[in-house]
Coordinates of C-alpha atoms (C1' of nucleotides) in Angstrom, one line a residue:
Chain C
M1 CA 0.0 0.0 0.0
L2 CA 2.7 2.5 1.0
N3 CA 6.4 1.8 1.0
R4 CA 8.8 4.6 1.4
V5 CA 12.4 4.7 2.4
I6 CA 14.8 7.6 2.8
L7 CA 18.5 7.0 3.6
I8 CA 21.6 9.0 3.9
G9 CA 24.9 7.2 3.9
R10 CA 28.2 6.6 2.0
L11 CA 28.9 4.2 -0.8
T12 CA 31.0 1.3 0.3
R13 CA 32.5 0.9 -3.2
D14 CA 32.0 2.2 -6.7
P15 CA 28.6 1.5 -8.2
E16 CA 28.2 -1.4 -10.7
L17 CA 26.4 -0.8 -13.9
R18 CA 24.9 -3.8 -15.9
Y19 CA 22.4 -4.3 -18.6
T20 CA 19.5 -6.7 -18.8
P21 CA 19.3 -8.9 -21.9
A22 CA 16.7 -6.3 -23.2
G23 CA 19.3 -3.6 -22.8
V24 CA 17.9 -1.9 -19.7
A25 CA 20.5 -0.3 -17.4
V26 CA 20.7 -1.4 -13.8
T27 CA 23.1 0.0 -11.2
Q28 CA 23.7 -1.5 -7.8
F29 CA 25.6 -0.1 -4.9
T30 CA 25.7 -0.4 -1.1
L31 CA 25.1 2.4 1.3
A32 CA 26.7 2.4 4.7
V33 CA 24.3 4.1 7.0
D34 CA 25.6 4.8 10.5
R35 CA 23.3 3.8 13.3
P36 CA 22.1 6.5 15.6
F37 CA 23.8 4.9 18.6
T38 CA 26.7 2.8 19.7
S39 CA 25.8 -0.7 20.9
G40 CA 26.9 -2.0 24.3
G41 CA 30.1 -0.6 25.7
S42 CA 31.7 -0.2 22.2
K43 CA 32.9 3.2 21.1
E44 CA 32.7 2.0 17.6
R45 CA 30.0 3.4 15.5
E46 CA 28.1 0.7 13.7
A47 CA 26.4 0.9 10.3
D48 CA 23.8 -0.9 8.3
F49 CA 24.9 -1.9 4.9
I50 CA 21.9 -1.5 2.6
N51 CA 21.8 -2.6 -1.0
I52 CA 20.4 -0.1 -3.5
V53 CA 19.2 -0.8 -7.0
T54 CA 18.5 1.9 -9.7
W55 CA 17.1 1.4 -13.2
R56 CA 17.4 3.1 -16.6
Q57 CA 18.4 6.7 -16.8
L58 CA 18.9 6.9 -13.1
A59 CA 21.1 3.9 -13.2
E60 CA 23.3 5.5 -15.8
T61 CA 23.6 8.7 -13.9
C62 CA 24.5 6.9 -10.7
A63 CA 27.1 4.9 -12.4
N64 CA 28.6 8.1 -14.0
Y65 CA 28.8 10.3 -10.9
L66 CA 28.7 8.2 -7.7
R67 CA 31.9 6.9 -6.3
K68 CA 33.0 4.9 -3.2
G69 CA 32.9 7.0 -0.1
R70 CA 30.5 9.7 -1.4
L71 CA 27.8 10.9 0.9
T72 CA 24.5 10.2 -0.8
A73 CA 20.7 10.5 -0.1
V74 CA 18.5 7.8 -1.5
E75 CA 14.7 7.7 -1.7
G76 CA 12.8 4.6 -2.8
R77 CA 11.0 1.5 -1.6
I78 CA 11.9 -1.8 0.0
Q79 CA 11.7 -4.8 -2.3
V80 CA 12.1 -8.4 -1.2
R81 CA 13.0 -10.9 -3.9
N82 CA 13.5 -14.6 -3.5
Y83 CA 15.2 -17.2 -5.6
D84 CA 16.3 -20.8 -5.2
N85 CA 20.0 -21.1 -4.9
N86 CA 22.1 -23.9 -6.4
E87 CA 21.4 -26.1 -3.4
G88 CA 17.7 -25.7 -4.0
K89 CA 17.3 -23.5 -1.0
R90 CA 15.1 -20.4 -1.1
V91 CA 17.1 -17.3 -0.5
Y92 CA 15.5 -13.9 0.3
V93 CA 17.1 -10.7 -0.8
T94 CA 16.0 -7.3 0.5
E95 CA 16.9 -4.2 -1.6
V96 CA 15.9 -0.6 -1.8
I97 CA 14.7 0.3 -5.3
A98 CA 15.7 3.9 -5.6
D99 CA 13.6 6.4 -7.6
N100 CA 15.5 9.5 -6.4
V101 CA 19.2 9.9 -5.6
R102 CA 20.9 13.0 -4.4
F103 CA 24.7 13.5 -4.6
L104 CA 25.5 15.3 -1.4
E105 CA 29.2 15.7 -2.1
S106 CA 31.0 17.1 -5.1
S107 CA 34.0 15.2 -6.5
G108 CA 36.4 17.2 -4.3
G109 CA 34.7 16.7 -0.9
G110 CA 35.9 13.9 1.4
N111 CA 36.7 11.5 -1.3
R112 CA 39.9 9.5 -0.6
E113 CA 40.6 8.6 -4.3
E114 CA 41.1 12.0 -5.7
G115 CA 41.0 12.4 -9.4
G116 CA 39.7 8.9 -10.0
S117 CA 36.2 10.2 -10.5
S118 CA 36.3 11.9 -13.8
N119 CA 38.3 9.2 -15.4
A120 CA 35.9 6.5 -14.4
N121 CA 32.9 8.6 -15.6
A122 CA 34.2 8.7 -19.2
G123 CA 34.6 5.0 -19.2
Y124 CA 31.2 4.2 -17.8
G125 CA 29.5 6.9 -19.9
G126 CA 31.0 5.7 -23.2
G127 CA 30.0 2.1 -22.6
S128 CA 26.5 2.8 -21.5
S129 CA 25.5 5.0 -24.4
N130 CA 26.7 2.4 -26.8
R131 CA 24.9 -0.5 -25.3
G132 CA 21.9 0.6 -23.3
G133 CA 20.4 3.4 -25.4
G134 CA 18.4 6.1 -23.8
S135 CA 21.5 7.8 -22.4
R136 CA 21.6 11.5 -23.2
E137 CA 24.9 13.3 -23.5
Q138 CA 25.9 14.4 -20.0
Q139 CA 28.4 16.7 -18.6
D140 CA 30.0 16.2 -15.2
P141 CA 27.6 18.3 -13.1
F142 CA 30.2 19.1 -10.6
I143 CA 32.5 20.9 -13.0
D144 CA 30.9 24.3 -13.0
D145 CA 29.1 24.9 -9.8
G146 CA 29.9 22.4 -7.0
K147 CA 26.3 22.0 -6.1
P148 CA 24.7 18.7 -5.3
I149 CA 22.8 17.0 -8.1
D150 CA 19.2 15.9 -8.2
I151 CA 18.1 13.0 -10.3
S152 CA 14.9 10.9 -10.4
D153 CA 13.8 8.0 -12.5
D154 CA 10.6 8.1 -14.5
D155 CA 8.7 6.1 -12.0
L156 CA 7.9 3.2 -14.3
P157 CA 7.5 -0.3 -12.9
F158 CA 10.6 -2.5 -12.9
Chain W
M1 CA 23.3 9.0 9.0
L2 CA 19.6 9.0 8.3
N3 CA 17.5 5.9 7.9
R4 CA 13.7 6.2 7.8
V5 CA 11.1 3.8 6.6
I6 CA 7.3 4.2 6.4
L7 CA 5.1 1.2 5.4
I8 CA 1.4 0.5 5.2
G9 CA 0.4 -3.1 4.8
R10 CA -1.4 -6.1 6.3
L11 CA 0.0 -8.7 8.8
T12 CA 0.5 -12.0 7.2
R13 CA -0.1 -13.8 10.5
D14 CA -0.5 -13.0 14.2
P15 CA 2.5 -11.3 15.8
E16 CA 5.0 -13.4 17.8
L17 CA 6.1 -12.1 21.2
R18 CA 9.3 -13.4 22.8
Y19 CA 11.6 -12.3 25.6
T20 CA 15.3 -12.0 25.6
P21 CA 17.2 -13.8 28.4
A22 CA 17.3 -10.4 30.2
G23 CA 13.5 -10.2 30.0
V24 CA 13.1 -7.6 27.2
A25 CA 10.0 -8.0 25.1
V26 CA 10.5 -8.5 21.3
T27 CA 7.7 -8.9 18.9
Q28 CA 8.1 -9.9 15.3
F29 CA 5.6 -9.9 12.4
T30 CA 5.5 -9.6 8.6
L31 CA 3.8 -6.9 6.7
A32 CA 2.5 -7.7 3.2
V33 CA 2.9 -4.4 1.3
D34 CA 1.2 -4.4 -2.1
R35 CA 3.4 -3.1 -4.9
P36 CA 2.1 -0.1 -6.8
F37 CA 2.0 -1.9 -10.1
T38 CA 1.4 -5.4 -11.6
S39 CA 4.4 -7.0 -13.2
G40 CA 4.3 -8.2 -16.8
G41 CA 1.0 -9.3 -18.1
S42 CA -0.1 -10.7 -14.7
K43 CA -3.3 -9.3 -13.3
E44 CA -2.2 -10.5 -9.9
R45 CA -1.2 -7.8 -7.4
E46 CA 2.2 -8.6 -6.0
A47 CA 3.4 -7.7 -2.5
D48 CA 6.7 -7.4 -0.6
F49 CA 6.8 -9.3 2.6
I50 CA 8.7 -7.2 5.1
N51 CA 9.8 -8.3 8.5
I52 CA 9.1 -6.0 11.4
V53 CA 10.7 -6.0 14.8
T54 CA 9.5 -4.1 17.8
W55 CA 10.9 -3.9 21.3
R56 CA 9.8 -3.4 24.9
Q57 CA 6.5 -1.6 25.5
L58 CA 5.8 -1.3 21.8
A59 CA 6.4 -5.0 21.4
E60 CA 3.8 -5.8 24.1
T61 CA 1.2 -3.5 22.6
C62 CA 1.7 -4.9 19.2
A63 CA 1.4 -8.5 20.5
N64 CA -1.8 -7.5 22.3
Y65 CA -3.6 -5.7 19.6
L66 CA -2.3 -6.6 16.2
R67 CA -3.7 -9.6 14.4
K68 CA -3.3 -11.4 11.0
G69 CA -4.8 -9.4 8.2
R70 CA -5.0 -6.0 10.0
L71 CA -4.1 -2.9 8.0
T72 CA -1.2 -1.3 9.9
A73 CA 1.2 1.6 9.4
V74 CA 4.8 1.1 10.6
E75 CA 7.6 3.7 11.0
G76 CA 11.1 2.7 11.7
R77 CA 14.5 2.1 10.3
I78 CA 16.1 -0.6 8.2
Q79 CA 18.5 -2.9 10.0
V80 CA 20.8 -5.5 8.4
R81 CA 22.0 -8.2 10.7
N82 CA 24.3 -11.1 9.8
Y83 CA 25.2 -14.4 11.4
D84 CA 27.0 -17.6 10.4
N85 CA 24.5 -20.4 9.9
N86 CA 25.2 -24.0 10.8
E87 CA 27.0 -24.6 7.5
G88 CA 29.4 -21.8 8.4
K89 CA 27.9 -19.5 5.7
R90 CA 27.2 -15.9 6.5
V91 CA 23.5 -15.1 6.3
Y92 CA 22.2 -11.5 6.0
V93 CA 18.8 -10.6 7.5
T94 CA 17.1 -7.3 6.7
E95 CA 14.4 -6.1 9.1
V96 CA 12.6 -2.9 9.9
I97 CA 13.0 -1.9 13.5
A98 CA 9.8 -0.1 14.2
D99 CA 9.5 2.8 16.7
N100 CA 6.0 3.8 15.8
V101 CA 3.1 1.5 14.9
R102 CA -0.5 2.7 14.0
F103 CA -3.4 0.3 14.0
L104 CA -5.5 1.4 11.1
E105 CA -8.3 -1.1 11.6
S106 CA -10.3 -1.8 14.7
S107 CA -11.2 -5.4 15.5
G108 CA -14.5 -5.2 13.6
G109 CA -13.2 -3.9 10.3
G110 CA -12.4 -6.4 7.6
N111 CA -11.1 -9.1 9.9
R112 CA -12.3 -12.6 9.2
E113 CA -11.8 -14.0 12.6
E114 CA -14.3 -11.9 14.4
G115 CA -14.1 -11.7 18.2
G116 CA -10.8 -13.5 18.3
S117 CA -9.0 -10.2 19.1
S118 CA -10.1 -9.5 22.7
N119 CA -9.6 -13.2 23.7
A120 CA -6.0 -13.3 22.4
N121 CA -5.2 -9.9 24.1
A122 CA -6.0 -11.3 27.5
G123 CA -3.7 -14.2 26.9
Y124 CA -0.8 -12.2 25.7
G125 CA -1.2 -9.5 28.2
G126 CA -1.3 -11.8 31.2
G127 CA 1.8 -13.6 30.0
S128 CA 3.8 -10.5 29.3
S129 CA 3.2 -8.7 32.6
N130 CA 4.3 -11.8 34.5
R131 CA 7.5 -12.4 32.7
G132 CA 8.7 -9.2 31.0
G133 CA 8.1 -6.5 33.5
G134 CA 7.3 -3.0 32.4
S135 CA 3.9 -3.8 31.1
R136 CA 1.2 -1.4 32.4
E137 CA -2.3 -2.5 32.7
Q138 CA -4.0 -2.1 29.4
Q139 CA -7.6 -2.1 28.1
D140 CA -8.6 -3.1 24.7
P141 CA -8.5 0.3 23.0
F142 CA -11.1 -0.7 20.4
I143 CA -13.8 -1.2 23.0
D144 CA -15.1 2.3 23.5
D145 CA -14.3 4.3 20.4
G146 CA -13.3 2.3 17.4
K147 CA -10.5 4.8 16.6
P148 CA -7.1 3.8 15.4
I149 CA -4.4 3.6 18.1
D150 CA -1.1 5.4 18.2
I151 CA 1.9 3.8 20.0
S152 CA 5.5 4.6 20.0
D153 CA 8.5 3.2 21.7
D154 CA 10.7 5.3 23.9
D155 CA 13.4 5.6 21.2
L156 CA 16.1 3.8 23.2
P157 CA 18.9 1.8 21.4
F158 CA 18.2 -1.9 21.1
Chain N
M1 CA 17.0 18.9 -2.9
L2 CA 14.8 16.4 -1.0
N3 CA 11.3 17.1 0.2
R4 CA 9.1 14.2 1.4
V5 CA 6.1 14.2 3.6
I6 CA 3.9 11.3 4.8
L7 CA 0.7 11.9 6.7
I8 CA -2.1 9.8 8.0
G9 CA -5.2 11.6 9.2
R10 CA -8.9 12.3 8.5
L11 CA -10.6 14.7 6.1
T12 CA -12.1 17.7 7.9
R13 CA -14.7 18.0 5.1
D14 CA -15.5 16.8 1.6
P15 CA -12.7 17.5 -0.9
E16 CA -13.2 20.5 -3.3
L17 CA -12.6 20.0 -7.0
R18 CA -11.9 22.9 -9.3
Y19 CA -10.4 23.5 -12.7
T20 CA -7.8 25.9 -13.8
P21 CA -8.6 28.1 -16.8
A22 CA -6.7 25.6 -18.9
G23 CA -8.9 22.8 -17.7
V24 CA -6.6 21.1 -15.3
A25 CA -8.3 19.4 -12.3
V26 CA -7.2 20.5 -8.8
T27 CA -8.6 19.1 -5.6
Q28 CA -8.0 20.5 -2.1
F29 CA -8.8 19.1 1.2
T30 CA -7.6 19.4 4.8
L31 CA -6.3 16.5 6.8
A32 CA -6.6 16.5 10.6
V33 CA -3.5 14.7 11.9
D34 CA -3.7 14.0 15.6
R35 CA -0.5 15.0 17.5
P36 CA 1.3 12.2 19.3
F37 CA 0.8 13.8 22.7
T38 CA -1.6 15.9 24.7
S39 CA -0.3 19.4 25.6
G40 CA -0.2 20.6 29.1
G41 CA -2.8 19.2 31.5
S42 CA -5.4 18.9 28.8
K43 CA -6.9 15.5 28.1
E44 CA -8.0 16.7 24.7
R45 CA -6.1 15.3 21.8
E46 CA -4.9 18.1 19.5
A47 CA -4.4 17.9 15.8
D48 CA -2.6 19.7 13.0
F49 CA -4.8 20.7 10.2
I50 CA -2.8 20.4 7.0
N51 CA -3.9 21.5 3.6
I52 CA -3.5 19.0 0.8
V53 CA -3.5 19.7 -2.9
T54 CA -3.7 17.2 -5.7
W55 CA -3.6 17.7 -9.5
R56 CA -5.0 16.1 -12.6
Q57 CA -6.1 12.5 -12.5
L58 CA -5.3 12.1 -8.8
A59 CA -7.4 15.2 -8.1
E60 CA -10.4 13.6 -9.8
T61 CA -10.0 10.3 -8.0
C62 CA -9.7 12.1 -4.7
A63 CA -12.8 14.2 -5.4
N64 CA -14.7 11.1 -6.4
Y65 CA -13.8 8.8 -3.5
L66 CA -12.7 10.8 -0.5
R67 CA -15.2 12.2 2.0
K68 CA -15.2 14.0 5.3
G69 CA -14.0 11.9 8.1
R70 CA -12.2 9.3 6.1
L71 CA -8.9 8.0 7.3
T72 CA -6.4 8.7 4.5
A73 CA -2.7 8.4 3.9
V74 CA -1.0 11.1 1.9
E75 CA 2.5 11.2 0.4
G76 CA 3.9 14.4 -1.2
R77 CA 6.1 17.4 -0.7
I78 CA 5.8 20.7 1.2
Q79 CA 5.2 23.7 -1.0
V80 CA 5.2 27.3 0.2
R81 CA 3.5 29.8 -2.0
N82 CA 3.1 33.5 -1.4
Y83 CA 1.0 36.2 -2.8
D84 CA 0.1 39.8 -2.0
N85 CA -3.3 40.2 -0.5
N86 CA -5.8 43.0 -1.1
E87 CA -4.1 45.1 1.6
G88 CA -0.7 44.7 -0.2
K89 CA 0.6 42.4 2.4
R90 CA 2.5 39.3 1.5
V91 CA 0.8 36.2 2.6
Y92 CA 2.6 32.8 2.8
V93 CA 0.6 29.6 2.3
T94 CA 2.0 26.2 3.1
E95 CA 0.5 23.1 1.5
V96 CA 1.4 19.5 0.8
I97 CA 1.3 18.7 -2.9
A98 CA 0.3 15.1 -2.8
D99 CA 1.5 12.6 -5.4
N100 CA 0.2 9.5 -3.7
V101 CA -3.0 9.1 -1.8
R102 CA -4.3 5.9 -0.1
F103 CA -7.9 5.5 1.0
L104 CA -7.6 3.6 4.3
E105 CA -11.3 3.3 4.9
S106 CA -14.1 2.0 2.6
S107 CA -17.3 3.9 2.4
G108 CA -18.9 1.8 5.2
G109 CA -16.3 2.4 7.9
G110 CA -16.8 5.2 10.3
N111 CA -18.6 7.5 7.9
R112 CA -21.5 9.3 9.4
E113 CA -23.2 10.1 6.1
E114 CA -23.9 6.6 5.0
G115 CA -24.9 6.2 1.3
G116 CA -23.8 9.8 0.5
S117 CA -20.7 8.6 -1.1
S118 CA -21.9 7.0 -4.3
N119 CA -24.3 9.8 -4.9
A120 CA -21.6 12.4 -4.7
N121 CA -19.3 10.4 -6.8
A122 CA -21.8 10.4 -9.7
G123 CA -22.1 14.2 -9.4
Y124 CA -18.4 14.8 -9.3
G125 CA -17.6 12.3 -11.9
G126 CA -20.1 13.6 -14.4
G127 CA -19.1 17.2 -13.9
S128 CA -15.5 16.5 -14.2
S129 CA -15.5 14.4 -17.4
N130 CA -17.6 17.1 -19.1
R131 CA -15.5 20.0 -18.1
G132 CA -12.0 18.9 -17.4
G133 CA -11.3 16.3 -19.9
G134 CA -8.9 13.5 -19.1
S135 CA -11.2 11.7 -16.8
R136 CA -11.6 8.0 -17.6
E137 CA -14.8 6.2 -16.7
Q138 CA -14.5 4.9 -13.1
Q139 CA -16.4 2.6 -10.9
D140 CA -16.7 2.9 -7.2
P141 CA -13.7 0.8 -6.1
F142 CA -15.3 0.0 -2.8
I143 CA -18.2 -1.9 -4.3
D144 CA -16.7 -5.2 -5.0
D145 CA -14.0 -5.8 -2.5
G146 CA -13.8 -3.3 0.4
K147 CA -10.0 -3.0 -0.1
P148 CA -8.2 0.3 0.3
I149 CA -7.4 2.0 -2.9
D150 CA -4.0 3.1 -4.3
I151 CA -3.7 6.1 -6.6
S152 CA -0.7 8.1 -7.7
D153 CA -0.3 11.0 -10.0
D154 CA 1.9 10.9 -13.0
D155 CA 4.7 12.9 -11.3
L156 CA 4.6 15.8 -13.7
P157 CA 5.5 19.3 -12.5
F158 CA 2.5 21.5 -11.4
Chain I
M1 CA -1.9 9.8 13.5
L2 CA 1.3 9.8 11.5
N3 CA 3.2 12.9 10.5
R4 CA 6.7 12.6 9.1
V5 CA 8.8 15.0 7.0
I6 CA 12.2 14.7 5.6
L7 CA 14.0 17.6 4.0
I8 CA 17.4 18.4 2.6
G9 CA 18.2 22.0 1.8
R10 CA 20.4 24.9 2.8
L11 CA 20.0 27.5 5.5
T12 CA 18.9 30.9 4.2
R13 CA 20.6 32.6 7.2
D14 CA 22.3 31.8 10.5
P15 CA 19.9 30.1 13.0
E16 CA 18.3 32.1 15.7
L17 CA 18.5 30.8 19.3
R18 CA 16.0 32.1 21.9
Y19 CA 14.8 31.0 25.3
T20 CA 11.3 30.6 26.6
P21 CA 10.4 32.4 29.9
A22 CA 11.0 29.0 31.5
G23 CA 14.5 28.8 30.1
V24 CA 13.9 26.3 27.3
A25 CA 16.1 26.7 24.3
V26 CA 14.3 27.2 20.9
T27 CA 16.2 27.6 17.6
Q28 CA 14.5 28.6 14.3
F29 CA 15.9 28.7 10.8
T30 CA 14.7 28.4 7.3
L31 CA 15.7 25.8 4.8
A32 CA 15.7 26.5 1.1
V33 CA 14.7 23.3 -0.6
D34 CA 15.1 23.3 -4.4
R35 CA 12.1 22.1 -6.3
P36 CA 12.6 19.0 -8.5
F37 CA 11.7 20.9 -11.6
T38 CA 11.7 24.4 -13.2
S39 CA 8.4 26.0 -13.7
G40 CA 7.2 27.3 -17.1
G41 CA 9.9 28.4 -19.4
S42 CA 12.1 29.7 -16.6
K43 CA 15.6 28.3 -16.4
E44 CA 15.7 29.5 -12.8
R45 CA 15.5 26.8 -10.2
E46 CA 12.8 27.6 -7.6
A47 CA 12.9 26.6 -4.0
D48 CA 10.5 26.2 -1.1
F49 CA 11.5 28.2 2.0
I50 CA 10.5 26.0 5.0
N51 CA 10.6 27.2 8.6
I52 CA 12.2 24.8 11.0
V53 CA 12.0 24.8 14.8
T54 CA 14.1 22.8 17.2
W55 CA 13.9 22.6 20.9
R56 CA 16.1 22.0 23.9
Q57 CA 19.5 20.3 23.4
L58 CA 18.9 20.0 19.7
A59 CA 18.2 23.7 19.5
E60 CA 21.5 24.5 21.2
T61 CA 23.5 22.2 18.9
C62 CA 21.9 23.6 15.8
A63 CA 22.6 27.2 17.0
N64 CA 26.2 26.2 17.6
Y65 CA 27.0 24.4 14.4
L66 CA 24.6 25.4 11.6
R67 CA 25.3 28.4 9.5
K68 CA 23.9 30.2 6.6
G69 CA 24.3 28.2 3.3
R70 CA 25.0 24.8 4.9
L71 CA 23.5 21.8 3.4
T72 CA 21.4 20.1 6.1
A73 CA 19.0 17.2 6.5
V74 CA 16.0 17.7 8.7
E75 CA 13.5 15.1 10.0
G76 CA 10.4 16.0 11.9
R77 CA 6.7 16.7 11.7
I78 CA 4.5 19.4 10.3
Q79 CA 2.9 21.7 12.9
V80 CA 0.3 24.3 12.2
R81 CA -0.1 27.0 14.8
N82 CA -2.5 29.9 14.7
Y83 CA -2.7 33.2 16.6
D84 CA -4.7 36.4 16.3
N85 CA -2.6 39.3 15.0
N86 CA -2.8 42.9 16.1
E87 CA -5.7 43.5 13.7
G88 CA -7.6 40.7 15.3
K89 CA -7.2 38.5 12.3
R90 CA -6.3 34.8 12.7
V91 CA -2.9 34.0 11.2
Y92 CA -1.9 30.4 10.4
V93 CA 1.8 29.4 10.7
T94 CA 3.2 26.2 9.4
E95 CA 6.5 24.9 10.6
V96 CA 8.5 21.7 10.7
I97 CA 9.3 20.7 14.3
A98 CA 12.6 18.9 13.9
D99 CA 13.6 15.9 16.0
N100 CA 16.6 15.0 14.0
V101 CA 19.1 17.2 12.2
R102 CA 22.1 16.1 10.1
F103 CA 24.9 18.5 9.2
L104 CA 25.9 17.4 5.7
E105 CA 28.7 19.8 5.3
S106 CA 31.6 20.5 7.6
S107 CA 32.7 24.1 8.1
G108 CA 35.1 24.1 5.2
G109 CA 32.8 22.7 2.5
G110 CA 30.9 25.0 0.2
N111 CA 30.4 27.7 2.8
R112 CA 31.0 31.3 1.5
E113 CA 31.9 32.9 4.8
E114 CA 35.0 30.9 5.5
G115 CA 36.2 30.9 9.0
G116 CA 33.1 32.6 10.4
S117 CA 31.8 29.3 11.7
S118 CA 34.1 28.5 14.7
N119 CA 34.0 32.1 16.0
A120 CA 30.2 32.2 16.0
N121 CA 30.1 28.8 17.7
A122 CA 32.0 30.0 20.7
G123 CA 29.7 33.0 21.1
Y124 CA 26.5 31.0 20.9
G125 CA 27.8 28.2 23.1
G126 CA 28.9 30.5 25.9
G127 CA 25.6 32.3 25.9
S128 CA 23.5 29.2 25.9
S129 CA 25.1 27.4 28.7
N130 CA 24.8 30.5 30.9
R131 CA 21.2 31.2 30.3
G132 CA 19.4 28.0 29.2
G133 CA 20.8 25.3 31.4
G134 CA 21.0 21.7 30.2
S135 CA 23.8 22.4 27.8
R136 CA 26.6 19.9 28.1
E137 CA 30.1 20.9 27.2
Q138 CA 30.6 20.4 23.5
Q139 CA 33.5 20.3 21.1
D140 CA 33.3 21.4 17.5
P141 CA 32.5 18.0 15.9
F142 CA 34.2 19.0 12.7
I143 CA 37.6 19.4 14.2
D144 CA 38.9 15.9 14.2
D145 CA 37.2 13.9 11.5
G146 CA 35.3 16.0 9.0
K147 CA 32.4 13.6 9.1
P148 CA 28.8 14.8 9.2
I149 CA 27.2 15.0 12.6
D150 CA 24.1 13.3 13.9
I151 CA 21.9 14.8 16.5
S152 CA 18.4 14.1 17.8
D153 CA 16.2 15.5 20.4
D154 CA 14.9 13.5 23.3
D155 CA 11.4 13.2 21.7
L156 CA 9.6 14.9 24.5
P157 CA 6.4 16.9 23.8
F158 CA 6.9 20.6 23.2
Chain J
dT1 C1' -13.4 27.3 9.4
dT2 C1' -11.9 21.8 11.3
dT3 C1' -11.5 15.0 11.7
dT4 C1' -12.3 10.4 14.9
Chain S
dT1 C1' 6.1 -19.8 4.9
dT2 C1' 2.6 -15.1 3.4
dT3 C1' -2.0 -10.2 3.7
dT4 C1' -6.8 -7.9 1.5

DNA sequence: TTTT
DNA sequence: TTTT
């Protein structure tokens, strides 16, 4: 009936872009979301590692501009898939299907692998527009203003 | 950093109340949340089955008043636990830790097991106040007004 | 950047459907959302009265099926408009622009004006399809199943 | 019943800290939240300017560390107050009462008034602990790690 | 101007 | 393993 999730956290690694056999772009990444407390006596801050999936144009934009370590806001819904693994056991997978992603940090801010970002973008961008279709020409949105970026998907079923 | 979930769906079965060795009440149930679309050519409405966990006073109230089939709103955060199963394989479990639950349907409305509700309440309520501590005397909130109920936990870590 | 609101409350009166000069449907209603506490010594439950605006197809469906007193979930974003009133003073108006509305109560449940619903629907529905265009033929969704209804707008700017 | 808001935007000015006659800290600020589209033919990005109110410890922390222009996430609920103005007319005020605020930018990042931040903090901090009570000694959380800060209120009524 |  |  109603299923809404909003998360802010950091990517645990660079996003992974793939294509379905029909050529639809899918990007997956994991968000580390710090818990609002420390458990037990531990001074260590714990986090939940939450799998995010994006589709189509949003997938391509995420693949182009998100990188490991970036602070990111994600809006979407929880989806629970299940499949039978190779031992015939049913496995349940919970993911957040994002329909709105906000890049809260420009390439310069707090990213440990400086300079890697624009290089990787070119690679991803080139590949995607050749294979997946639907990818408009994009510029690195961080180049001219340093402002966070807003992107949404078109809200189609997936 | 920020982790917020809001769901509306129906319980797939009666909630299960347990107690930790330290006597803390924990209630679990599953919410069936209809997806906003039908996939492929199917006319069948699909749902996500999302596991909900509540603690302490909120756990007792949920065990007392929620029943299979009831339309319910849940507010909380996504938590990902992992443990090693008996084959030494790491298993990941995703749950929503609820801190706010709203009962959107009184016992009369759309429930197939009419009258079962107040009976079960007594059973649960008696058990919980003996074992778990912290349970104040409660009346069936549906008796006198038929209004939805609001309950929240105290927001402590768990 | 990100602006998300989720409310559950009851309509303070029947929704009002209008049309812009260009023929676009707009429906407004107010949601009474009980506060999670009682202020001061008062036993009275207070509420916030929050103005909701819906557009186009969602507006027509809300006008057709929502009625005073109905428990309703609304998802949307906060919008702040301002205009200069007839004394030349700037007035600020805050509304929630809904893109998703869930009817949590069928016509039978908790509505004091029994039977008024289907009558009013016909009136609204007839008027709207004549004037506004874009309104598909609709049946009362409560007739055959008594399930809550899900409706969303098409996510266009407004 | 349920009333949840999540916003990400930038402060339009420095926050304002006041105290009630009873000595309770209240901080107000306005968040500029860019709309997800541009209206009409305009290339200008529009924003909603949303008033935020925080209470007690959260108020003091916001006053200490938030500054004009900072990217900030706010979680809370919509509240509608009304009062009669000096012409005897009823005025309605809509605000977001925040119970959770996340500072998404450290003092260095994207702030146009460089260096102003730590100075102002000291001023506010000193004042608040003298007048308001309840303010624990705090360090500038940005000094040692550059990570965003998480703060919540104690969830009491206000 | 407010709902249950 | 699922609800209406």
